[in-house]
Structure formats: structure tokens, C-alpha cells
Tab-separated table of C-alpha atoms in Angstrom:
chain	number	residue	atom	x	y	z
F	10	PHE	CA	0.000	0.000	0.000
F	11	PRO	CA	1.297	3.488	-0.771
F	12	GLU	CA	0.532	4.499	2.835
F	13	ALA	CA	3.123	2.005	4.099
F	14	ALA	CA	6.002	4.023	2.624
F	15	GLU	CA	4.698	7.178	4.314
F	16	PHE	CA	4.389	5.301	7.612
F	17	TYR	CA	7.997	4.088	7.509
F	18	GLN	CA	9.281	7.497	6.353
F	19	LYS	CA	7.695	9.106	9.423
F	20	LEU	CA	9.678	6.656	11.545
F	21	GLY	CA	12.886	7.849	9.903
F	22	THR	CA	13.290	4.904	7.554
F	23	ARG	CA	14.129	5.386	3.900
F	24	ALA	CA	11.174	3.784	2.114
F	25	ILE	CA	9.528	4.096	-1.273
F	26	TYR	CA	6.382	2.578	-2.720
F	27	VAL	CA	7.086	0.439	-5.776
F	28	GLY	CA	3.801	-1.433	-6.221
F	29	HIS	CA	2.967	-5.074	-5.780
F	30	PRO	CA	4.809	-7.992	-7.440
F	31	LEU	CA	1.472	-9.529	-8.442
F	32	LEU	CA	1.121	-6.810	-11.062
F	33	ASP	CA	4.047	-8.362	-12.917
F	34	MET	CA	2.839	-11.938	-12.448
F	35	CYS	CA	-0.751	-11.603	-13.665
F	36	GLN	CA	-1.363	-11.845	-17.366
F	37	ILE	CA	-4.815	-11.274	-18.826
F	38	GLN	CA	-5.717	-13.875	-21.414
F	39	ASN	CA	-8.758	-14.155	-23.630
F	40	LYS	CA	-11.126	-16.742	-22.251
F	41	THR	CA	-12.412	-19.476	-24.514
F	42	ALA	CA	-16.151	-19.742	-25.027
F	43	GLU	CA	-17.543	-22.623	-22.989
F	44	SER	CA	-21.088	-23.900	-22.701
F	45	LYS	CA	-20.871	-23.496	-18.939
F	46	GLN	CA	-19.370	-20.653	-16.971
F	47	ILE	CA	-16.334	-21.598	-14.914
F	48	LEU	CA	-16.737	-20.869	-11.219
F	49	ALA	CA	-13.335	-20.913	-9.514
F	50	VAL	CA	-13.434	-21.603	-5.784
F	51	TYR	CA	-10.633	-20.619	-3.415
F	52	THR	CA	-11.169	-21.826	0.149
F	53	GLY	CA	-7.949	-20.403	1.581
F	54	SER	CA	-4.797	-22.189	2.653
F	55	ARG	CA	-5.369	-22.656	6.390
F	56	LYS	CA	-7.171	-25.604	8.003
F	57	GLN	CA	-9.314	-23.237	10.070
F	58	GLU	CA	-10.435	-21.495	6.869
F	59	HIS	CA	-11.323	-24.871	5.368
F	60	LYS	CA	-13.345	-25.842	8.427
F	61	HIS	CA	-15.474	-22.690	8.285
F	62	LEU	CA	-15.585	-21.927	4.561
F	63	ILE	CA	-15.768	-25.244	2.692
F	64	PRO	CA	-19.254	-26.185	4.006
F	65	LEU	CA	-20.507	-22.641	3.340
F	66	PHE	CA	-19.074	-22.608	-0.174
F	67	ILE	CA	-20.477	-26.072	-0.975
F	68	ASP	CA	-23.974	-25.054	0.169
F	69	THR	CA	-23.710	-21.824	-1.819
F	70	ILE	CA	-22.604	-23.574	-5.002
F	71	ARG	CA	-25.329	-26.224	-4.731
F	72	ALA	CA	-27.984	-23.526	-4.433
F	73	PHE	CA	-26.416	-21.365	-7.169
F	74	GLU	CA	-26.216	-24.348	-9.566
F	75	LYS	CA	-30.004	-24.727	-9.434
F	76	LYS	CA	-30.292	-21.618	-11.632
F	77	HIS	CA	-26.935	-21.507	-13.414
F	78	LYS	CA	-24.988	-23.967	-15.542
F	79	LEU	CA	-21.520	-24.058	-14.057
F	80	ASN	CA	-18.255	-25.862	-14.360
F	81	VAL	CA	-17.080	-25.722	-10.729
F	82	ILE	CA	-13.347	-25.950	-10.108
F	83	PHE	CA	-11.812	-25.771	-6.640
F	84	ALA	CA	-8.220	-24.655	-6.202
F	85	ALA	CA	-6.177	-26.773	-3.779
F	86	VAL	CA	-2.847	-25.636	-2.346
F	87	ASN	CA	-1.586	-29.161	-1.615
F	88	LYS	CA	-2.671	-32.817	-1.630
F	89	ALA	CA	-4.025	-32.644	1.929
F	90	HIS	CA	-6.206	-29.695	0.916
F	91	ALA	CA	-7.425	-31.600	-2.163
F	92	ASP	CA	-8.234	-34.620	0.032
F	93	THR	CA	-10.178	-32.385	2.434
F	94	LEU	CA	-12.172	-30.978	-0.465
F	95	LYS	CA	-12.914	-34.421	-1.960
F	96	ALA	CA	-14.101	-35.691	1.417
F	97	ALA	CA	-16.448	-32.714	1.782
F	98	PHE	CA	-17.979	-32.932	-1.701
F	99	PRO	CA	-21.488	-34.375	-1.876
F	100	SER	CA	-21.513	-37.692	-3.750
F	101	ASP	CA	-23.796	-36.406	-6.516
F	102	VAL	CA	-21.601	-33.554	-7.792
F	103	GLN	CA	-19.034	-33.488	-10.555
F	104	TRP	CA	-16.756	-30.725	-9.389
F	105	ASP	CA	-13.077	-30.600	-10.253
F	106	ILE	CA	-10.041	-29.855	-8.116
F	107	GLU	CA	-6.901	-28.288	-9.530
F	108	LEU	CA	-3.780	-28.718	-7.447
F	109	ASN	CA	-1.259	-25.836	-7.375
F	110	GLN	CA	-2.857	-24.190	-10.418
F	111	ASN	CA	-4.225	-20.980	-8.866
F	112	ARG	CA	-3.157	-18.558	-11.574
F	113	GLU	CA	-4.022	-20.916	-14.425
F	114	LEU	CA	-7.497	-21.318	-12.954
F	115	MET	CA	-7.880	-17.550	-12.631
F	116	GLN	CA	-6.984	-17.128	-16.290
F	117	LYS	CA	-9.918	-19.267	-17.397
F	118	ALA	CA	-12.455	-18.447	-14.663
F	119	ASP	CA	-15.600	-16.452	-15.386
F	120	LEU	CA	-16.349	-15.761	-11.729
F	121	ALA	CA	-15.038	-16.829	-8.342
F	122	LEU	CA	-16.012	-17.542	-4.786
F	123	THR	CA	-13.045	-16.954	-2.497
F	124	ALA	CA	-11.759	-16.664	1.016
F	125	SER	CA	-10.574	-13.165	1.763
F	126	GLY	CA	-6.825	-12.934	1.263
F	127	THR	CA	-4.239	-12.505	-1.472
F	128	ALA	CA	-6.468	-14.431	-3.890
F	129	THR	CA	-8.845	-11.446	-3.957
F	130	LEU	CA	-6.100	-9.199	-5.318
F	131	GLU	CA	-5.005	-11.823	-7.845
F	132	LEU	CA	-8.598	-12.310	-9.030
F	133	ALA	CA	-9.037	-8.563	-9.447
F	134	LEU	CA	-5.799	-8.318	-11.432
F	135	HIS	CA	-7.027	-11.168	-13.647
F	136	GLN	CA	-10.319	-9.263	-14.040
F	137	VAL	CA	-12.375	-12.109	-12.591
F	138	PRO	CA	-15.524	-10.966	-10.760
F	139	PHE	CA	-15.567	-12.502	-7.284
F	140	VAL	CA	-17.344	-12.668	-3.978
F	141	ALA	CA	-15.149	-12.837	-0.873
F	142	ALA	CA	-16.112	-14.365	2.441
F	143	TYR	CA	-14.420	-15.053	5.718
F	144	ARG	CA	-15.510	-16.914	8.813
F	145	LEU	CA	-13.629	-17.715	11.985
F	146	ASN	CA	-14.416	-19.737	15.045
F	147	PRO	CA	-16.878	-17.492	16.982
F	148	ILE	CA	-14.568	-17.248	20.003
F	149	SER	CA	-11.581	-16.291	17.824
F	150	ALA	CA	-13.743	-13.770	15.987
F	151	TRP	CA	-14.848	-12.217	19.280
F	152	VAL	CA	-11.257	-11.930	20.548
F	153	ILE	CA	-10.013	-10.430	17.284
F	154	TRP	CA	-12.946	-8.015	17.062
F	155	HIS	CA	-12.385	-6.757	20.602
F	156	THR	CA	-8.612	-6.378	20.216
F	157	VAL	CA	-7.715	-5.207	16.710
F	158	GLY	CA	-10.566	-6.124	14.364
F	159	LYS	CA	-12.943	-3.302	15.175
F	160	ARG	CA	-10.225	-0.647	14.786
F	161	TYR	CA	-9.002	-2.303	11.566
F	162	LEU	CA	-12.446	-2.318	9.976
F	163	GLU	CA	-13.122	1.228	11.145
F	164	LYS	CA	-9.881	2.303	9.465
F	165	THR	CA	-10.080	0.285	6.244
F	166	GLY	CA	-13.787	-0.493	6.015
F	167	TYR	CA	-13.137	-3.748	4.132
F	168	ILE	CA	-11.515	-7.179	4.275
F	169	ALA	CA	-10.844	-7.849	0.560
F	170	LEU	CA	-7.613	-6.289	-0.728
F	171	PRO	CA	-9.122	-4.712	-3.897
F	172	ASN	CA	-11.796	-3.019	-1.761
F	173	ILE	CA	-9.169	-1.775	0.694
F	174	ILE	CA	-7.001	-0.430	-2.139
F	175	MET	CA	-9.907	1.259	-3.927
F	176	LYS	CA	-11.378	2.502	-0.629
F	177	LYS	CA	-14.795	1.323	-1.797
F	178	GLU	CA	-16.531	-1.974	-2.403
F	179	VAL	CA	-15.658	-3.086	-5.918
F	180	SER	CA	-16.376	-6.745	-5.107
F	181	PRO	CA	-18.911	-8.033	-2.584
F	182	GLU	CA	-17.457	-9.265	0.698
F	183	PHE	CA	-19.062	-10.921	3.680
F	184	LEU	CA	-17.602	-11.467	7.149
F	185	GLN	CA	-18.690	-13.871	9.900
F	186	GLY	CA	-22.506	-13.851	10.324
F	187	LYS	CA	-23.004	-11.914	7.102
F	188	ALA	CA	-21.310	-14.741	5.183
F	189	THR	CA	-24.473	-16.725	4.432
F	190	VAL	CA	-25.557	-18.799	1.451
F	191	GLU	CA	-28.161	-16.182	0.548
F	192	GLN	CA	-25.685	-13.287	0.680
F	193	LEU	CA	-23.044	-15.135	-1.321
F	194	ILE	CA	-25.578	-16.112	-4.005
F	195	GLN	CA	-26.762	-12.524	-4.220
F	196	GLY	CA	-23.135	-11.402	-4.575
F	197	LEU	CA	-22.442	-13.914	-7.341
């Protein structure tokens, strides 16, 4: 963030803002016409994220698929993550998992459902419309909210990096209790 350089300069450190390395890594490619839209799903890289987001994302996709023809592809960061996803999938779905192919999936995705994190910035740079969500264990959420979370949200107003950078909501985002199937479907 440009503000970071100013912060460090005020502390007497020589700092300049040079941008983000993702700008150099993301390449926009023309998408091929498919009969179904590709919904890319990023559930985060942490086990706690998986525990709270995978069931929510599965329920959201199942409901969204009732009205939309989709090719659903989940991104997995490692084999354990892929195994967790496979175990959570309902037996009657034909969803795919791509292992360590985040950027390649973004290049072909038409829309995305994602955990809040770096993936939101990458999706924005790939010009993929997305909905971001984040849920924590309720006790952890309460502790974070009452220590740093409330001040953070008052200062930034958002959890998704593109929204923070733009200082306005450019992509829908939902946190904790607002991250519901209905809200995510509406955002998609």
C-alpha cells in the first residue's frame, strides 16, 4: 500500500512505494467460449479457513447451480487440501479440483467464490468478478474483534484487498454472520 512508505518514512526509515509484485505476475488472457461458466473456488490455505468456509461454499454452489450452468473448479494448495475438499464434496456432484494451479485457474475463470486474502487481489488483477467471504471460530472472531478487528475495519472499512485499495466496495465481501448462502448467491 502506498501508505506504508509514508508510515515508515515518518519513523525515519528510507522507504519508497514500488507497487505489488502480483502486477508483474498476472497476465490477462482471452477466455475461450464454454457452454458453462467456470466458477473458480478458493477456500484459503489454512485448516481453520477450510473448516469454516468449505461447508458454506459447498452449500452456496449447490444452491447457485439450481439456476446456473456451471463448471465448478476448486483450487487446492496441496494434496491434503485436495483430500479435504474431496471428502467434503457431496456424492452427486461433478466438481473438479486443480492442485497448485491458482493462476491458471484464474486465467480461465468467469467468476469466483473466495476466502478473503491474497487471492482477492489476484482475481481482481485477472479481471475475474468474485465474492469474498471469511468466517472464523466465533470465540476467535470475538477476541479479534475486541482487540484489533474493530479498529481495523473502522480504518479500512473492508476485508478484501481490492476493496481496501480502492477505498470502496468493488467486489462483494461478507464477514462472519453476514457470510451466508443467501448473501453469497446474491453477490455472485
